[in-house]
mmCIF file with all atom_site columns, C-alpha atoms in Angstrom:
data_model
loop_
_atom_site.group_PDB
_atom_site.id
_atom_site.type_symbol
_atom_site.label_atom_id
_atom_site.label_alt_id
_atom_site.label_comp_id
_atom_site.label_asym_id
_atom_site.label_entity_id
_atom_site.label_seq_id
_atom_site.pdbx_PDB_ins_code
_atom_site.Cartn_x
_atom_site.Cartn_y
_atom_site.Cartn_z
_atom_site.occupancy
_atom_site.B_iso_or_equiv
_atom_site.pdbx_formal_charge
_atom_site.auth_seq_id
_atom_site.auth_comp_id
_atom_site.auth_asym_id
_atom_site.auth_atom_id
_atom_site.pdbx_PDB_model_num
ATOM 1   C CA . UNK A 1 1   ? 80.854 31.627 54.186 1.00 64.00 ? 1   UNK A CA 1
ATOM 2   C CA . UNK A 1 2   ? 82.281 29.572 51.819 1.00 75.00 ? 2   UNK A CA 1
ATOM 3   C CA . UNK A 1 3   ? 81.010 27.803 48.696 1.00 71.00 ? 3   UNK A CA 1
ATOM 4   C CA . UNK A 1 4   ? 80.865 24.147 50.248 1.00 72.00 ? 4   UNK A CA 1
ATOM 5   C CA . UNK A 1 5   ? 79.637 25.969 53.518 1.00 80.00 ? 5   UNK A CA 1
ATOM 6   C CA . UNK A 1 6   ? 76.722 27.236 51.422 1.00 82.00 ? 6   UNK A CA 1
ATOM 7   C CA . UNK A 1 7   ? 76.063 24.301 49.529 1.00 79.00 ? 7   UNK A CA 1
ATOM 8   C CA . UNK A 1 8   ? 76.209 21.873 52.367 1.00 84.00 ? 8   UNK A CA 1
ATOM 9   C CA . UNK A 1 9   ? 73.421 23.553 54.341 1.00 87.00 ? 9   UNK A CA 1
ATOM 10  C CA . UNK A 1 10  ? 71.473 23.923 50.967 1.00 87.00 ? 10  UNK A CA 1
ATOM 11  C CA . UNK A 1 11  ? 71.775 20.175 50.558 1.00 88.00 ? 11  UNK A CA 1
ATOM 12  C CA . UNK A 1 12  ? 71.114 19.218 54.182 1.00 90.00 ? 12  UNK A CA 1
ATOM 13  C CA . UNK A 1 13  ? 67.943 21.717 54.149 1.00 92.00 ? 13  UNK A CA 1
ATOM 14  C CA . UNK A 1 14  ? 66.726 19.667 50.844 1.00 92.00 ? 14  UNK A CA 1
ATOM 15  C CA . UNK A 1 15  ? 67.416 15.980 52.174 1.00 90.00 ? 15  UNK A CA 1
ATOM 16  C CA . UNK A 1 16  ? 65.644 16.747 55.271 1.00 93.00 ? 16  UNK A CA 1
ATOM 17  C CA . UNK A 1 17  ? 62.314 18.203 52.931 1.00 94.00 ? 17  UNK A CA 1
ATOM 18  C CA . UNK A 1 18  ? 62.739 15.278 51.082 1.00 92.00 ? 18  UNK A CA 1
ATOM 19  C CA . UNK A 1 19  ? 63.115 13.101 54.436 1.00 92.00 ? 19  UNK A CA 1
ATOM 20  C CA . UNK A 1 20  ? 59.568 14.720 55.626 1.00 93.00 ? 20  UNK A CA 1
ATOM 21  C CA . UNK A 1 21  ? 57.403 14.230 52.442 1.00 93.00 ? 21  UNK A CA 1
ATOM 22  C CA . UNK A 1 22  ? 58.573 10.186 53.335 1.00 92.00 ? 22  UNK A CA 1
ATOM 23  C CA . UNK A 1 23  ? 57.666 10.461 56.975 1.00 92.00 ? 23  UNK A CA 1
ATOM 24  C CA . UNK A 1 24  ? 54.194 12.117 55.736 1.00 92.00 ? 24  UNK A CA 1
ATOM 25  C CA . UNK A 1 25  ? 53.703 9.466  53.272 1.00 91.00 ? 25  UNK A CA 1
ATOM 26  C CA . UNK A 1 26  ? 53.637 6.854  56.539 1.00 89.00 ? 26  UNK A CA 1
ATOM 27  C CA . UNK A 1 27  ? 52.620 8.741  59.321 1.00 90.00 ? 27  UNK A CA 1
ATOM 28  C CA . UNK A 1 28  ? 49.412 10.529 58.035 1.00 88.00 ? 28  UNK A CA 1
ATOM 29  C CA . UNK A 1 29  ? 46.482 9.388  59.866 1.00 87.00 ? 29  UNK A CA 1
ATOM 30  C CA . UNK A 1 30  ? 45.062 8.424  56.423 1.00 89.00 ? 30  UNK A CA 1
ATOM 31  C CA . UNK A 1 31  ? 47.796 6.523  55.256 1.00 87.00 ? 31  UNK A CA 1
ATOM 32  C CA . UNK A 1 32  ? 49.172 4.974  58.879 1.00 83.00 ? 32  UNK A CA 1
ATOM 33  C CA . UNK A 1 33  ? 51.337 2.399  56.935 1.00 86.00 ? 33  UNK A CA 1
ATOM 34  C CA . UNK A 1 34  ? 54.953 2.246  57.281 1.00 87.00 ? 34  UNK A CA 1
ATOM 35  C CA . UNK A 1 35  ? 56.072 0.102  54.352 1.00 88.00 ? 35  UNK A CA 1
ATOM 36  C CA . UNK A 1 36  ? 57.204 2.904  52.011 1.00 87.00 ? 36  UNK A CA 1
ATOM 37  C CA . UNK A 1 37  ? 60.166 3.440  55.296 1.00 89.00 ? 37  UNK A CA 1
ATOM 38  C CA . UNK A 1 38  ? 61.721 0.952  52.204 1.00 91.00 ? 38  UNK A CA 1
ATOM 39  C CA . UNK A 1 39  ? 62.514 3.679  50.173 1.00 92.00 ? 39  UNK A CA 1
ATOM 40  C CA . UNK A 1 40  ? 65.604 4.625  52.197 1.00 92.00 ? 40  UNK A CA 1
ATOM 41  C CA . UNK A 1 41  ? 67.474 1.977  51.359 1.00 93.00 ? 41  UNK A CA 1
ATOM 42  C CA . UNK A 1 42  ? 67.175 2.775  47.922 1.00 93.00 ? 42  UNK A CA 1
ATOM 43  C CA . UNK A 1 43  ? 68.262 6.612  48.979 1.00 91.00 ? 43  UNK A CA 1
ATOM 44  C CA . UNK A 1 44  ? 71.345 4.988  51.093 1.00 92.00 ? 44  UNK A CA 1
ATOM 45  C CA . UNK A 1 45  ? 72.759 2.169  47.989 1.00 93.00 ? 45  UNK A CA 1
ATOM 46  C CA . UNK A 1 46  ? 72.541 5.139  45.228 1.00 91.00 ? 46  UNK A CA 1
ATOM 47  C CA . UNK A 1 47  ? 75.236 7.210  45.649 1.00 88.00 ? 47  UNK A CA 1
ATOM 48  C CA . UNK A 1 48  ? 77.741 3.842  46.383 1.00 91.00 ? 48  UNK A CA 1
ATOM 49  C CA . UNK A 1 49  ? 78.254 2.903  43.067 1.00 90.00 ? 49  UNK A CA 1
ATOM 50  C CA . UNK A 1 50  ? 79.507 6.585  41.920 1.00 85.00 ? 50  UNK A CA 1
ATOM 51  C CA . UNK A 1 51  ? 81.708 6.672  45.459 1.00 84.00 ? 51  UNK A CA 1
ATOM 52  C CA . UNK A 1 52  ? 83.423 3.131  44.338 1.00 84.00 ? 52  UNK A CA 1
ATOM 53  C CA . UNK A 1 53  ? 84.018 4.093  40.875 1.00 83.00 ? 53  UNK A CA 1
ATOM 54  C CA . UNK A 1 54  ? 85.578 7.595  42.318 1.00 78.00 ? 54  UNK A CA 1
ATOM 55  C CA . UNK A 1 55  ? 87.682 5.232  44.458 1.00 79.00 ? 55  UNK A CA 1
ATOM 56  C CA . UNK A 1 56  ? 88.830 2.748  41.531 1.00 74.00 ? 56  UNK A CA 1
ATOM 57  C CA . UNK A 1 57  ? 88.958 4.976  38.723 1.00 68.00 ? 57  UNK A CA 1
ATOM 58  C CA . UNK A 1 58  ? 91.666 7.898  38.363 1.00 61.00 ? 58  UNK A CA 1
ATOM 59  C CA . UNK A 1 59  ? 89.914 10.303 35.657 1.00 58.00 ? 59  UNK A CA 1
ATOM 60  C CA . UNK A 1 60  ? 85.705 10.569 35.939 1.00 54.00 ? 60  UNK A CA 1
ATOM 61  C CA . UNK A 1 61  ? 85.621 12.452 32.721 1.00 57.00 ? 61  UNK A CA 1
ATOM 62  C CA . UNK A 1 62  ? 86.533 9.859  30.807 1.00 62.00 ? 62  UNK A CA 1
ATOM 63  C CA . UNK A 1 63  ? 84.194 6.961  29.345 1.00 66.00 ? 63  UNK A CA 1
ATOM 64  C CA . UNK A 1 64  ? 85.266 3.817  30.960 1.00 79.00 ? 64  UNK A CA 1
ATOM 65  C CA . UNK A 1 65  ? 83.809 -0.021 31.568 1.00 83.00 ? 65  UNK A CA 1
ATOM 66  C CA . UNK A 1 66  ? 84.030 1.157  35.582 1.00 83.00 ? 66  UNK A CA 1
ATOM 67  C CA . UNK A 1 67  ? 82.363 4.343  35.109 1.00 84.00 ? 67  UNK A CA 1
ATOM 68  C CA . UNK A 1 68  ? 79.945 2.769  32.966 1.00 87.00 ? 68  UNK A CA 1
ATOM 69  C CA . UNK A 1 69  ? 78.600 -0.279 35.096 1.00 89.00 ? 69  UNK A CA 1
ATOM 70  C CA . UNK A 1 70  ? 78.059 2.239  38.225 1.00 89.00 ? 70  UNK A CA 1
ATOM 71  C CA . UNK A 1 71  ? 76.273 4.548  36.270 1.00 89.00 ? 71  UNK A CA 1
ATOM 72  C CA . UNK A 1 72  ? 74.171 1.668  35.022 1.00 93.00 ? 72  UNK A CA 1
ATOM 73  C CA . UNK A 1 73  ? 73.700 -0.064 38.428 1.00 94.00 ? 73  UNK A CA 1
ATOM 74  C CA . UNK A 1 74  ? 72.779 3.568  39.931 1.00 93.00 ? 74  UNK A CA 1
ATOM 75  C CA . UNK A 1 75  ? 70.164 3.997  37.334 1.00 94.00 ? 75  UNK A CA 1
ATOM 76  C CA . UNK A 1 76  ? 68.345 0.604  37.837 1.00 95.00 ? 76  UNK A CA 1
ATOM 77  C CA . UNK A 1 77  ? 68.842 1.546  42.117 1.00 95.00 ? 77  UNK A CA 1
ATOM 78  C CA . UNK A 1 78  ? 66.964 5.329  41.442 1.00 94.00 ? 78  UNK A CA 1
ATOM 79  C CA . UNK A 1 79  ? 64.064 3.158  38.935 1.00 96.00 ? 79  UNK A CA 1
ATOM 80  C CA . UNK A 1 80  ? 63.452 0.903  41.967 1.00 95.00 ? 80  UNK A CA 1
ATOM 81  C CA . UNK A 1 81  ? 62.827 3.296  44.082 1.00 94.00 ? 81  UNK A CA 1
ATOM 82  C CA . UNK A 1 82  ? 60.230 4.900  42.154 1.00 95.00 ? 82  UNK A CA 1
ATOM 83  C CA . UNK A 1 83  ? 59.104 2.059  40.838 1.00 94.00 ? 83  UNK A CA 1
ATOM 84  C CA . UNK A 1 84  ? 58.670 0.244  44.646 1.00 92.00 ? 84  UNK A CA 1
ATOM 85  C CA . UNK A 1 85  ? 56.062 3.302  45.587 1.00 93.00 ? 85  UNK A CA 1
ATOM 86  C CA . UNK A 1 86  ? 54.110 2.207  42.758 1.00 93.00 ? 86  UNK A CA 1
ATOM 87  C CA . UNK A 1 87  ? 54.211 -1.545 43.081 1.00 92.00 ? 87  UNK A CA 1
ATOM 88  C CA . UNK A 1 88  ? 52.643 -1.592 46.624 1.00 90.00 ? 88  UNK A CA 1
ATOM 89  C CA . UNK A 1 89  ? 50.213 1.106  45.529 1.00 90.00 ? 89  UNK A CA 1
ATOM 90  C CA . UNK A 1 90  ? 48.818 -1.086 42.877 1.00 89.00 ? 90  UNK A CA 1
ATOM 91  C CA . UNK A 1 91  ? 49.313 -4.401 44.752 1.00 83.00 ? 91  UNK A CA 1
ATOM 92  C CA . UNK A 1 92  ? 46.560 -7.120 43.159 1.00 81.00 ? 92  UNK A CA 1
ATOM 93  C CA . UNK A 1 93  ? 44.744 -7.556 46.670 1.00 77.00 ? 93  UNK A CA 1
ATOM 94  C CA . UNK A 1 94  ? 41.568 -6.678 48.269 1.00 80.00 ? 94  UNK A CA 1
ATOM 95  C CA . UNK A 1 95  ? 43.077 -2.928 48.984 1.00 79.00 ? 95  UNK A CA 1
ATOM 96  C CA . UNK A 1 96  ? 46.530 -2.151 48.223 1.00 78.00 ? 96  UNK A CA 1
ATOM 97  C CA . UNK A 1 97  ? 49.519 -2.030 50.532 1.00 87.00 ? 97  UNK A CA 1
ATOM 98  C CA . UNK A 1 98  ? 49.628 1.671  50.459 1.00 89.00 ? 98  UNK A CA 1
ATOM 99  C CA . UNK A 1 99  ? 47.052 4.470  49.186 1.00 89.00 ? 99  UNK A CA 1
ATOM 100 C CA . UNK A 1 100 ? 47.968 6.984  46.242 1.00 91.00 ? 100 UNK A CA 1
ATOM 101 C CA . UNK A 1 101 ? 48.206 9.810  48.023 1.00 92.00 ? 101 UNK A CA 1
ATOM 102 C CA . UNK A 1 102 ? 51.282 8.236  49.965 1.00 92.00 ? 102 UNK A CA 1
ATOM 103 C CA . UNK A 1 103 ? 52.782 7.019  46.418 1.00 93.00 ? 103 UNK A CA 1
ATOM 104 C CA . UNK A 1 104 ? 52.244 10.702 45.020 1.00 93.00 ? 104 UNK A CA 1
ATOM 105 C CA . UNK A 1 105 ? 54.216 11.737 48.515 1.00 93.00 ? 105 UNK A CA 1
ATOM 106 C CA . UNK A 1 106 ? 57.019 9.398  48.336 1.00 94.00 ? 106 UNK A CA 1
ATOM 107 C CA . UNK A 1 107 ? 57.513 9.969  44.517 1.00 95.00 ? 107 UNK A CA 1
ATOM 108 C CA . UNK A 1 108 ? 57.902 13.233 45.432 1.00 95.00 ? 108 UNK A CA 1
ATOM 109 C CA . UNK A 1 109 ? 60.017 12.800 48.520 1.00 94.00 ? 109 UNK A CA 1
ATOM 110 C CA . UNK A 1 110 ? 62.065 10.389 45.775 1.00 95.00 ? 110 UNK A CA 1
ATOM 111 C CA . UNK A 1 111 ? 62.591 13.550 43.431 1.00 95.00 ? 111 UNK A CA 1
ATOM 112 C CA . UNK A 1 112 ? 63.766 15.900 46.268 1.00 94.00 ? 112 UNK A CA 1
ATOM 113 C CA . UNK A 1 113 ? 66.228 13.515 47.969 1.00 92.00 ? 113 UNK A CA 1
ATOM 114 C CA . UNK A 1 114 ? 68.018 12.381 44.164 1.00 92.00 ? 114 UNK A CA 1
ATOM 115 C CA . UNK A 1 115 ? 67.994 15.980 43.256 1.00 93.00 ? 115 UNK A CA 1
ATOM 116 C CA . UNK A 1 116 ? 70.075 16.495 46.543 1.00 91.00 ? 116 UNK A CA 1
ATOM 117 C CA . UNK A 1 117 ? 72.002 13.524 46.224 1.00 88.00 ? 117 UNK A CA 1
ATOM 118 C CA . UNK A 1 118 ? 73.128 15.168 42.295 1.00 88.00 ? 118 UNK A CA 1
ATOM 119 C CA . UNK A 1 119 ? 73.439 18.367 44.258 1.00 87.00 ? 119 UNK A CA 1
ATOM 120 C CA . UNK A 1 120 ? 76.041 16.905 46.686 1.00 84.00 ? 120 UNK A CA 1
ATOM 121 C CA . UNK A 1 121 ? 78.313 15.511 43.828 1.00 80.00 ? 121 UNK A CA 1
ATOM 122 C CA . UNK A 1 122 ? 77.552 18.613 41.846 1.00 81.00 ? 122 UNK A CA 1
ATOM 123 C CA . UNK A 1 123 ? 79.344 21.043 44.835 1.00 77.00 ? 123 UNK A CA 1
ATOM 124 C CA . UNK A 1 124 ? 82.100 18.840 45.924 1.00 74.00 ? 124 UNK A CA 1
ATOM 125 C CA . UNK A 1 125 ? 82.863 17.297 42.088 1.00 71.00 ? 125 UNK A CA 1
ATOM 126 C CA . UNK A 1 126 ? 86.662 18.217 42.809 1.00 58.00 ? 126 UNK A CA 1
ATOM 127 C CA . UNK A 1 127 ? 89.631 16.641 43.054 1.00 50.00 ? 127 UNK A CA 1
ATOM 128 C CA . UNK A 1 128 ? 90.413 17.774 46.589 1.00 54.00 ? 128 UNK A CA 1
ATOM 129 C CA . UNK A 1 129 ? 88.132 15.323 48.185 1.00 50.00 ? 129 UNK A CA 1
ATOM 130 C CA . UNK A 1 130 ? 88.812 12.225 48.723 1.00 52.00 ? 130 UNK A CA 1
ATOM 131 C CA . UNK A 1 131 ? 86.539 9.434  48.475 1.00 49.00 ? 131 UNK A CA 1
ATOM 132 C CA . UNK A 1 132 ? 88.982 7.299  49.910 1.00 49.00 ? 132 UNK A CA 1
ATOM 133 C CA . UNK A 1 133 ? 87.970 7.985  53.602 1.00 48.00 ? 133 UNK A CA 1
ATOM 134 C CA . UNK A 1 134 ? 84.543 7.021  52.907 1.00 48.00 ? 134 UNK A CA 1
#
């Protein structure tokens, strides 16, 4: 097999471990709250800033104004994402929105599914693809 072969099924193995500590986090019989389902559209909106600057810009290794506002608007995406868990975990109510054993879960789930996300641009960080398809 080759090296994207391997990589790809590495990565695909890791989202979906990632993918399962969320699912746990809502469908636990101790949790049974679905709010923290949220999450993935923080996992879907990360990697698009990095894919349009790819698009737009013609050398990545550079330092650029491009390069630099996606890396900043990726940055504030992955806080929010951690940051959500946490929010509805210490909601000022009568009980909060979801227990800390979900938050501990999904903060997990968080670190699992951005390490794969680094992963993916990590194996295919070549000039062969193009981004432009996407």
């Amino acid at each position: 097999m080759t090296h994207e072969l391997t990589g790809l099924i590495a990565l695909a193995f890791s989202g979906s471990i990632g993918m399962v500590f969320l699912v746990l986090a809502c469908a636990l019989p101790q949790f049974n709250n679905w709010w923290p389902l949220f999450v993935i559209i923080f996992h879907v909106l990360s990697p698009l800033p990095t894919i349009i600057s790819r698009c737009f810009s013609d050398d990545m290794g550079s330092s650029n104004a491009c390069k630099e506002l996606c890396i900043f608007i990726t940055t504030g995406i992955v806080i929010s994402s951690f940051g959500l868990p946490i929010l509805l975990a210490r909601a000022p109510r009568e009980e909060p929105v979801i227990e800390w054993g979900a938050c501990g879960l999904i903060l997990s789930g968080n670190i699992v599914v951005y390490l794969t996300i680094l992963g993916f641009f990590m194996v295919f960080n070549n000039d062969e693809v193009d981004y432009s398809m996407w």
